């Protein structure tokens, strides 16, 4: 069990790199607390696997430091870090039985036979592998093999952390749900730090108590799911979390007023705007509602999407696409309408980064 600290960590796969574009990970300083359930969320290629492999010791970072409970492990191999890692594709010994596969990491560490047996059976039961314990791994389905991999990751009771790199990719959707709930239950039971890598926001938000969002080699925000929803620290978090994501439109902001597409929007806070940066405002569709023409900002209605439990209006505000909620009982929707934005939910961004306003 460990608190994991990354200090000024950065990584380039190119030796002697100096341009920011050469870095798969841009400088980051971040602490993962002991016992946390973390999701590392971001699109393909943003650096998730690189970061995970640096934490596990499969990769030595070109810059910075990794510490477990204050001890520098930056250059220690995986075996000396006491980490379990589960990969996207099954890593199992085909010629061994399921039982032997699960027992292997324990026997390897010198655990005695009775303890091994108890632990193997406990993990097998949890993953519903008990009926297959005596079968060779070779003949099993991809799902079952990946469950063995998960089991091998979870079986050691003494690990500092368990790292999962998109572990449910090959698992069918129904089982995916079940396994994710099991991982979550196991996390509660084990009090171990877990880091779960995914590009899927639903997976991240349901598994984790802290979601770390990565974009282009950077950690752009780490927070609880509700924080990422309410207060995206970066426009990327706004887009990437939520469906549809946050509306982001170019604006000019001065004090407590924003101008968008020739219209003025009053802001609840006052902003000091840095010179020479791209200024945008961000509003989630959940906090913007369609209204009759003449109320709020003038918009044109492109279409209405029926989402079952709610309706979503696809609008144009000046030249910009904008999504808003359709309140119940609005009545007939004409081509021109109004848009009402809840003032407390407007964020101001400079070059993508959220500015904090002053009351
Ligand atoms: P993710 O897991 O988020 O998809 P990766 O960490 O695998 O992202 O990759 C981040 C960046 O580093 C990508 O641009 C990728 O092409 C590059 N990269 C990954 N592994 C290597 C490698 N072994 N050598 C060179 N470049 C790599
Ligand atoms: Mg990856």
Short mmCIF file of C-alpha atoms and ligand atoms in Angstrom, two decimals:
data_model
loop_
_atom_site.label_atom_id
_atom_site.label_comp_id
_atom_site.label_asym_id
_atom_site.label_seq_id
_atom_site.Cartn_x
_atom_site.Cartn_y
_atom_site.Cartn_z
CA UNK A 1 0.00 0.00 0.00
CA UNK A 2 1.44 3.31 -0.93
CA UNK A 3 1.04 6.96 -1.58
CA UNK A 4 2.49 7.63 -5.01
CA UNK A 5 4.13 10.99 -5.70
CA UNK A 6 5.21 12.20 -9.11
CA UNK A 7 7.50 15.22 -9.03
CA UNK A 8 8.35 17.24 -12.13
CA UNK A 9 7.79 14.06 -14.07
CA UNK A 10 8.12 14.19 -17.87
CA UNK A 11 8.93 11.68 -20.55
CA UNK A 12 10.21 11.72 -24.09
CA UNK A 13 10.80 8.54 -26.09
CA UNK A 14 13.39 10.53 -28.10
CA UNK A 15 16.79 10.81 -26.44
CA UNK A 16 17.88 14.41 -25.86
CA UNK A 17 14.47 15.86 -26.72
CA UNK A 18 13.90 19.53 -25.97
CA UNK A 19 10.83 20.67 -27.93
CA UNK A 20 7.48 20.23 -26.08
CA UNK A 21 6.19 18.29 -29.12
CA UNK A 22 8.81 15.59 -28.49
CA UNK A 23 7.37 14.76 -25.07
CA UNK A 24 4.76 12.02 -24.59
CA UNK A 25 4.36 13.37 -21.04
CA UNK A 26 4.73 17.08 -20.30
CA UNK A 27 6.01 18.07 -16.82
CA UNK A 28 3.57 17.03 -14.08
CA UNK A 29 3.56 17.00 -10.30
CA UNK A 30 0.83 14.90 -8.79
CA UNK A 31 0.08 12.80 -5.70
CA UNK A 32 -2.05 9.63 -5.69
CA UNK A 33 -3.21 9.02 -2.16
CA UNK A 34 -2.96 5.64 -0.45
CA UNK A 35 -6.17 3.69 -0.92
CA UNK A 36 -7.65 5.90 -3.64
CA UNK A 37 -9.73 4.58 -6.54
CA UNK A 38 -8.45 6.54 -9.51
CA UNK A 39 -9.39 6.59 -13.15
CA UNK A 40 -6.87 7.92 -15.65
CA UNK A 41 -9.05 9.16 -18.47
CA UNK A 42 -8.17 10.54 -21.88
CA UNK A 43 -8.29 9.82 -25.61
CA UNK A 44 -5.97 7.38 -27.34
CA UNK A 45 -2.41 8.67 -27.60
CA UNK A 46 -2.61 11.20 -24.73
CA UNK A 47 0.01 9.37 -22.65
CA UNK A 48 -1.99 7.14 -20.28
CA UNK A 49 0.02 3.96 -20.85
CA UNK A 50 3.28 5.89 -20.71
CA UNK A 51 2.33 7.29 -17.29
CA UNK A 52 1.16 3.91 -15.98
CA UNK A 53 4.35 2.18 -17.13
CA UNK A 54 6.44 4.83 -15.36
CA UNK A 55 4.51 4.22 -12.13
CA UNK A 56 4.95 0.45 -12.43
CA UNK A 57 8.62 0.64 -13.42
CA UNK A 58 8.29 -0.82 -16.91
CA UNK A 59 9.56 2.53 -18.16
CA UNK A 60 12.19 4.83 -16.64
CA UNK A 61 11.12 8.48 -17.10
CA UNK A 62 13.50 10.78 -18.94
CA UNK A 63 12.84 13.52 -16.33
CA UNK A 64 11.62 13.79 -12.76
CA UNK A 65 10.97 11.49 -9.85
CA UNK A 66 8.56 8.81 -8.68
CA UNK A 67 8.24 8.12 -4.93
CA UNK A 68 6.24 5.50 -3.03
CA UNK A 69 5.56 6.59 0.56
CA UNK A 70 8.41 9.07 0.31
CA UNK A 71 10.92 6.51 -1.02
CA UNK A 72 12.45 7.30 -4.42
CA UNK A 73 11.68 4.38 -6.77
CA UNK A 74 12.31 6.17 -10.08
CA UNK A 75 14.96 3.69 -11.18
CA UNK A 76 13.74 0.56 -9.40
CA UNK A 77 12.50 -2.34 -11.53
CA UNK A 78 8.84 -3.42 -11.27
CA UNK A 79 9.62 -6.43 -9.03
CA UNK A 80 11.07 -4.15 -6.39
CA UNK A 81 8.08 -1.81 -6.42
CA UNK A 82 5.53 -4.36 -5.33
CA UNK A 83 3.03 -3.36 -8.00
CA UNK A 84 0.44 -5.46 -9.81
CA UNK A 85 -0.44 -4.47 -13.36
CA UNK A 86 -3.21 -5.75 -15.61
CA UNK A 87 -2.93 -5.07 -19.33
CA UNK A 88 -5.39 -4.62 -22.17
CA UNK A 89 -4.81 -8.16 -23.45
CA UNK A 90 -4.59 -11.35 -21.38
CA UNK A 91 -1.22 -12.31 -19.93
CA UNK A 92 -1.63 -15.93 -18.85
CA UNK A 93 0.40 -19.13 -18.94
CA UNK A 94 -1.49 -21.22 -21.46
CA UNK A 95 -0.08 -24.56 -20.31
CA UNK A 96 -0.98 -23.95 -16.66
CA UNK A 97 -4.39 -24.46 -15.13
CA UNK A 98 -6.43 -21.50 -14.00
CA UNK A 99 -5.55 -22.43 -10.41
CA UNK A 100 -1.81 -22.47 -11.15
CA UNK A 101 -2.06 -19.16 -13.00
CA UNK A 102 -3.67 -17.51 -9.98
CA UNK A 103 -1.31 -19.19 -7.51
CA UNK A 104 1.82 -18.22 -9.43
CA UNK A 105 2.26 -14.63 -8.13
CA UNK A 106 1.76 -15.89 -4.55
CA UNK A 107 4.10 -18.91 -4.75
CA UNK A 108 6.61 -16.63 -6.41
CA UNK A 109 6.63 -14.50 -3.28
CA UNK A 110 7.00 -17.51 -1.01
CA UNK A 111 3.49 -17.60 0.45
CA UNK A 112 2.75 -20.93 2.18
CA UNK A 113 0.49 -23.51 0.57
CA UNK A 114 -2.60 -23.16 2.75
CA UNK A 115 -2.61 -19.37 2.44
CA UNK A 116 -2.14 -19.67 -1.33
CA UNK A 117 -5.06 -22.06 -1.61
CA UNK A 118 -7.37 -19.81 0.42
CA UNK A 119 -6.49 -16.73 -1.54
CA UNK A 120 -6.72 -18.40 -4.96
CA UNK A 121 -10.19 -19.75 -4.14
CA UNK A 122 -11.36 -16.38 -2.81
CA UNK A 123 -10.29 -14.51 -5.96
CA UNK A 124 -11.61 -17.27 -8.25
CA UNK A 125 -15.00 -17.08 -6.55
CA UNK A 126 -15.08 -13.33 -6.92
CA UNK A 127 -14.39 -13.55 -10.64
CA UNK A 128 -16.65 -16.58 -11.09
CA UNK A 129 -13.73 -18.72 -12.19
CA UNK A 130 -14.27 -21.48 -9.61
CA UNK A 131 -15.73 -24.05 -12.05
CA UNK A 132 -12.75 -23.53 -14.36
CA UNK A 133 -10.00 -23.79 -11.71
CA UNK A 134 -8.66 -27.15 -12.86
CA UNK A 135 -8.84 -26.37 -16.58
CA UNK A 136 -5.84 -25.40 -18.66
CA UNK A 137 -5.92 -21.72 -19.66
CA UNK A 138 -5.24 -22.64 -23.28
CA UNK A 139 -8.76 -23.72 -24.21
CA UNK A 140 -10.59 -20.84 -22.55
CA UNK A 141 -12.35 -17.89 -24.19
CA UNK A 142 -10.76 -14.43 -24.41
CA UNK A 143 -13.14 -13.24 -21.65
CA UNK A 144 -12.10 -16.02 -19.31
CA UNK A 145 -8.41 -15.44 -20.02
CA UNK A 146 -8.77 -11.76 -19.23
CA UNK A 147 -10.52 -12.69 -15.99
CA UNK A 148 -7.47 -14.79 -15.13
CA UNK A 149 -5.27 -11.75 -15.83
CA UNK A 150 -7.44 -9.66 -13.55
CA UNK A 151 -7.21 -12.40 -10.92
CA UNK A 152 -3.43 -12.47 -11.20
CA UNK A 153 -3.43 -8.71 -10.64
CA UNK A 154 -5.77 -8.89 -7.65
CA UNK A 155 -4.49 -12.02 -5.94
CA UNK A 156 -1.56 -10.59 -3.96
CA UNK A 157 -2.89 -9.05 -0.77
CA UNK A 158 0.26 -7.03 -0.06
CA UNK A 159 0.72 -4.89 -3.19
CA UNK A 160 1.46 -1.17 -3.08
CA UNK A 161 -0.97 -0.48 -5.91
CA UNK A 162 -2.86 -2.22 -8.69
CA UNK A 163 -2.70 -0.65 -12.13
CA UNK A 164 -5.21 -1.52 -14.82
CA UNK A 165 -4.54 -0.48 -18.42
CA UNK A 166 -7.89 -0.59 -20.26
CA UNK A 167 -8.41 -4.10 -18.83
CA UNK A 168 -11.95 -4.63 -20.08
CA UNK A 169 -11.35 -3.87 -23.77
CA UNK A 170 -11.70 -7.51 -24.86
CA UNK A 171 -14.60 -8.27 -22.50
CA UNK A 172 -18.16 -8.27 -23.81
CA UNK A 173 -20.32 -5.29 -22.71
CA UNK A 174 -22.59 -7.12 -20.25
CA UNK A 175 -19.71 -8.75 -18.41
CA UNK A 176 -17.80 -5.47 -18.52
CA UNK A 177 -20.40 -3.90 -16.27
CA UNK A 178 -20.24 -6.76 -13.81
CA UNK A 179 -16.47 -6.85 -13.64
CA UNK A 180 -16.25 -3.13 -13.11
CA UNK A 181 -18.65 -3.34 -10.18
CA UNK A 182 -16.56 -6.19 -8.78
CA UNK A 183 -13.37 -4.16 -9.03
CA UNK A 184 -15.08 -1.35 -7.21
CA UNK A 185 -16.31 -3.71 -4.46
CA UNK A 186 -12.85 -5.19 -4.18
CA UNK A 187 -11.34 -1.76 -3.85
CA UNK A 188 -13.53 -1.07 -0.83
CA UNK A 189 -12.53 -4.37 0.69
CA UNK A 190 -8.78 -4.16 0.07
CA UNK A 191 -7.87 -0.56 0.88
CA UNK A 192 -5.33 -0.62 -1.94
CA UNK A 193 -4.51 2.20 -4.36
CA UNK A 194 -6.03 1.40 -7.74
CA UNK A 195 -5.40 3.28 -10.99
CA UNK A 196 -7.72 2.34 -13.80
CA UNK A 197 -6.86 3.59 -17.29
CA UNK A 198 -9.67 4.11 -19.75
CA UNK A 199 -10.74 6.32 -22.64
CA UNK A 200 -14.39 5.80 -21.70
CA UNK A 201 -15.94 8.46 -19.45
CA UNK A 202 -18.68 6.13 -18.20
CA UNK A 203 -16.12 3.59 -17.05
CA UNK A 204 -14.07 6.31 -15.40
CA UNK A 205 -16.97 8.01 -13.64
CA UNK A 206 -18.46 4.77 -12.31
CA UNK A 207 -15.21 3.25 -11.08
CA UNK A 208 -13.33 6.16 -9.58
CA UNK A 209 -13.62 8.52 -6.67
CA UNK A 210 -10.97 10.68 -8.34
CA UNK A 211 -10.76 11.04 -12.10
CA UNK A 212 -7.47 12.26 -13.57
CA UNK A 213 -8.08 13.67 -17.03
CA UNK A 214 -5.21 13.70 -19.52
CA UNK A 215 -4.95 15.59 -22.78
CA UNK A 216 -1.93 15.75 -25.04
CA UNK A 217 0.56 14.52 -22.44
CA UNK A 218 -0.77 16.74 -19.66
CA UNK A 219 -2.95 16.18 -16.63
CA UNK A 220 -5.56 18.88 -17.17
CA UNK A 221 -7.68 18.14 -14.10
CA UNK A 222 -7.90 15.68 -11.22
CA UNK A 223 -11.10 15.72 -9.24
CA UNK A 224 -14.30 14.05 -8.17
CA UNK A 225 -16.77 13.30 -10.97
CA UNK A 226 -19.08 16.13 -9.82
CA UNK A 227 -16.17 18.61 -9.83
CA UNK A 228 -15.29 17.69 -13.41
CA UNK A 229 -18.89 18.18 -14.35
CA UNK A 230 -19.57 21.43 -12.48
CA UNK A 231 -16.21 23.14 -12.86
CA UNK A 232 -14.12 21.89 -15.78
CA UNK A 233 -10.63 23.30 -15.25
CA UNK A 234 -9.92 23.06 -18.97
CA UNK A 235 -12.16 23.29 -22.02
CA UNK A 236 -11.00 19.78 -22.91
CA UNK A 237 -12.54 18.40 -19.69
CA UNK A 238 -15.70 20.25 -20.62
CA UNK A 239 -15.87 18.57 -24.02
CA UNK A 240 -14.67 15.15 -23.00
CA UNK A 241 -16.95 14.67 -19.99
CA UNK A 242 -20.69 14.94 -20.48
CA UNK A 243 -22.80 14.02 -23.46
CA UNK A 244 -23.00 16.22 -25.25
CA UNK A 245 -20.05 18.09 -23.77
CA UNK A 246 -19.84 21.67 -22.61
CA UNK A 247 -20.58 24.46 -25.10
CA UNK A 248 -17.42 26.49 -25.66
CA UNK A 249 -17.75 29.71 -27.67
CA UNK A 250 -15.33 32.56 -28.41
CA UNK A 251 -16.04 35.67 -26.36
CA UNK A 252 -14.58 38.94 -25.24
CA UNK A 253 -14.73 39.43 -21.50
CA UNK A 254 -14.28 42.63 -19.61
CA UNK A 255 -14.93 42.83 -15.89
CA UNK A 256 -18.24 41.10 -15.28
CA UNK A 257 -19.49 41.20 -18.86
CA UNK A 258 -19.01 38.77 -21.70
CA UNK A 259 -19.75 39.64 -25.33
CA UNK A 260 -20.68 36.71 -27.53
CA UNK A 261 -21.86 37.06 -31.11
CA UNK A 262 -22.71 40.73 -30.56
CA UNK A 263 -24.76 40.04 -27.42
CA UNK A 264 -23.88 40.90 -23.83
CA UNK A 265 -24.02 38.30 -21.07
CA UNK A 266 -23.78 39.42 -17.44
CA UNK A 267 -21.34 37.31 -15.40
CA UNK A 268 -21.73 36.74 -11.64
CA UNK A 269 -18.01 37.30 -11.12
CA UNK A 270 -15.50 39.79 -12.44
CA UNK A 271 -12.50 38.66 -14.49
CA UNK A 272 -9.07 40.02 -15.15
CA UNK A 273 -8.27 39.00 -18.68
CA UNK A 274 -4.65 38.21 -19.61
CA UNK A 275 -3.51 39.85 -22.85
CA UNK A 276 -2.92 37.91 -26.04
CA UNK A 277 -4.86 34.78 -25.09
CA UNK A 278 -7.82 33.08 -26.74
CA UNK A 279 -10.85 33.85 -24.57
CA UNK A 280 -13.88 31.57 -24.51
CA UNK A 281 -16.85 31.00 -22.29
CA UNK A 282 -18.09 27.54 -21.42
CA UNK A 283 -21.61 26.47 -20.41
CA UNK A 284 -22.91 22.92 -20.10
CA UNK A 285 -26.16 22.19 -21.98
CA UNK A 286 -27.71 21.21 -18.62
CA UNK A 287 -27.40 24.84 -17.47
CA UNK A 288 -28.74 26.51 -20.61
CA UNK A 289 -32.39 26.36 -21.56
CA UNK A 290 -34.40 27.14 -24.63
CA UNK A 291 -37.03 29.88 -24.22
CA UNK A 292 -39.53 31.68 -26.44
CA UNK A 293 -38.11 34.28 -28.86
CA UNK A 294 -37.54 37.61 -27.13
CA UNK A 295 -36.28 36.06 -23.88
CA UNK A 296 -32.56 35.77 -23.19
CA UNK A 297 -30.16 35.64 -26.13
CA UNK A 298 -31.52 35.32 -29.67
CA UNK A 299 -30.76 31.92 -31.23
CA UNK A 300 -31.88 29.95 -34.23
CA UNK A 301 -33.04 26.37 -33.75
CA UNK A 302 -31.42 23.77 -35.99
CA UNK A 303 -33.14 20.71 -34.59
CA UNK A 304 -34.48 19.10 -31.44
CA UNK A 305 -33.03 15.75 -30.32
CA UNK A 306 -35.28 13.54 -28.24
CA UNK A 307 -33.06 11.76 -25.71
CA UNK A 308 -35.92 9.86 -24.10
CA UNK A 309 -35.76 11.33 -20.61
CA UNK A 310 -35.09 14.86 -21.94
CA UNK A 311 -35.02 16.92 -25.11
CA UNK A 312 -31.94 18.69 -26.35
CA UNK A 313 -32.03 21.74 -28.63
CA UNK A 314 -29.28 22.14 -31.23
CA UNK A 315 -28.95 25.87 -31.73
CA UNK A 316 -26.88 28.53 -33.40
CA UNK A 317 -25.81 31.47 -31.32
CA UNK A 318 -24.37 33.90 -33.88
CA UNK A 319 -22.15 31.60 -35.92
CA UNK A 320 -21.60 29.10 -33.11
CA UNK A 321 -23.22 25.72 -32.52
CA UNK A 322 -24.77 25.55 -29.05
CA UNK A 323 -26.69 22.79 -27.26
CA UNK A 324 -29.33 23.58 -24.64
CA UNK A 325 -32.01 21.79 -22.65
CA UNK A 326 -35.64 22.06 -23.68
CA UNK A 327 -37.79 22.69 -20.61
CA UNK A 328 -41.02 20.69 -20.24
CA UNK A 329 -44.06 22.59 -21.39
CA UNK A 330 -42.23 24.99 -23.69
CA UNK A 331 -44.85 24.48 -26.38
CA UNK A 332 -44.34 24.91 -30.11
CA UNK A 333 -40.70 25.59 -31.00
CA UNK A 334 -40.17 28.10 -33.81
CA UNK A 335 -37.05 28.58 -35.91
CA UNK A 336 -36.01 31.56 -33.85
CA UNK A 337 -36.01 31.32 -30.09
CA UNK A 338 -34.32 32.54 -26.94
CA UNK A 339 -31.53 31.06 -24.83
CA UNK A 340 -31.32 31.47 -21.07
CA UNK A 341 -28.03 30.65 -19.39
CA UNK A 342 -27.84 30.11 -15.62
CA UNK A 343 -25.28 32.76 -14.63
CA UNK A 344 -23.61 30.70 -11.89
CA UNK A 345 -22.64 28.06 -14.45
CA UNK A 346 -20.73 30.18 -16.95
CA UNK A 347 -16.97 29.61 -16.94
CA UNK A 348 -14.36 31.81 -18.59
CA UNK A 349 -11.32 30.22 -20.26
CA UNK A 350 -8.04 31.70 -21.52
CA UNK A 351 -6.18 29.43 -23.96
CA UNK A 352 -8.30 26.58 -22.67
CA UNK A 353 -7.55 27.11 -18.96
CA UNK A 354 -10.29 28.19 -16.58
CA UNK A 355 -9.90 31.65 -15.04
CA UNK A 356 -11.14 32.24 -11.53
CA UNK A 357 -13.24 35.33 -11.17
CA UNK A 358 -13.59 37.71 -8.26
CA UNK A 359 -16.82 38.56 -6.49
P1 LIG B 1 -2.35 6.17 -24.55
O1 LIG B 1 -2.08 5.01 -23.66
O2 LIG B 1 -3.06 7.30 -23.87
O3 LIG B 1 -3.06 5.78 -25.82
P2 LIG B 1 0.53 6.20 -24.97
O4 LIG B 1 1.15 6.45 -23.64
O5 LIG B 1 0.55 4.81 -25.46
O6 LIG B 1 -0.94 6.81 -25.00
O7 LIG B 1 1.26 7.10 -26.04
C1 LIG B 1 1.53 8.49 -25.84
C2 LIG B 1 2.41 8.99 -26.99
O8 LIG B 1 3.68 8.37 -26.94
C3 LIG B 1 1.84 8.70 -28.37
O9 LIG B 1 2.14 9.78 -29.21
C4 LIG B 1 2.60 7.47 -28.79
O10 LIG B 1 2.71 7.40 -30.19
C5 LIG B 1 3.95 7.66 -28.14
N1 LIG B 1 4.59 6.38 -27.77
C6 LIG B 1 4.06 5.41 -26.99
N2 LIG B 1 4.91 4.39 -26.83
C7 LIG B 1 6.03 4.71 -27.54
C8 LIG B 1 7.28 4.05 -27.77
N3 LIG B 1 7.56 2.88 -27.22
N4 LIG B 1 8.16 4.71 -28.56
C9 LIG B 1 7.89 5.92 -29.09
N5 LIG B 1 6.74 6.58 -28.92
C10 LIG B 1 5.81 5.99 -28.15
MG1 LIG B 2 -2.69 2.99 -23.82
#
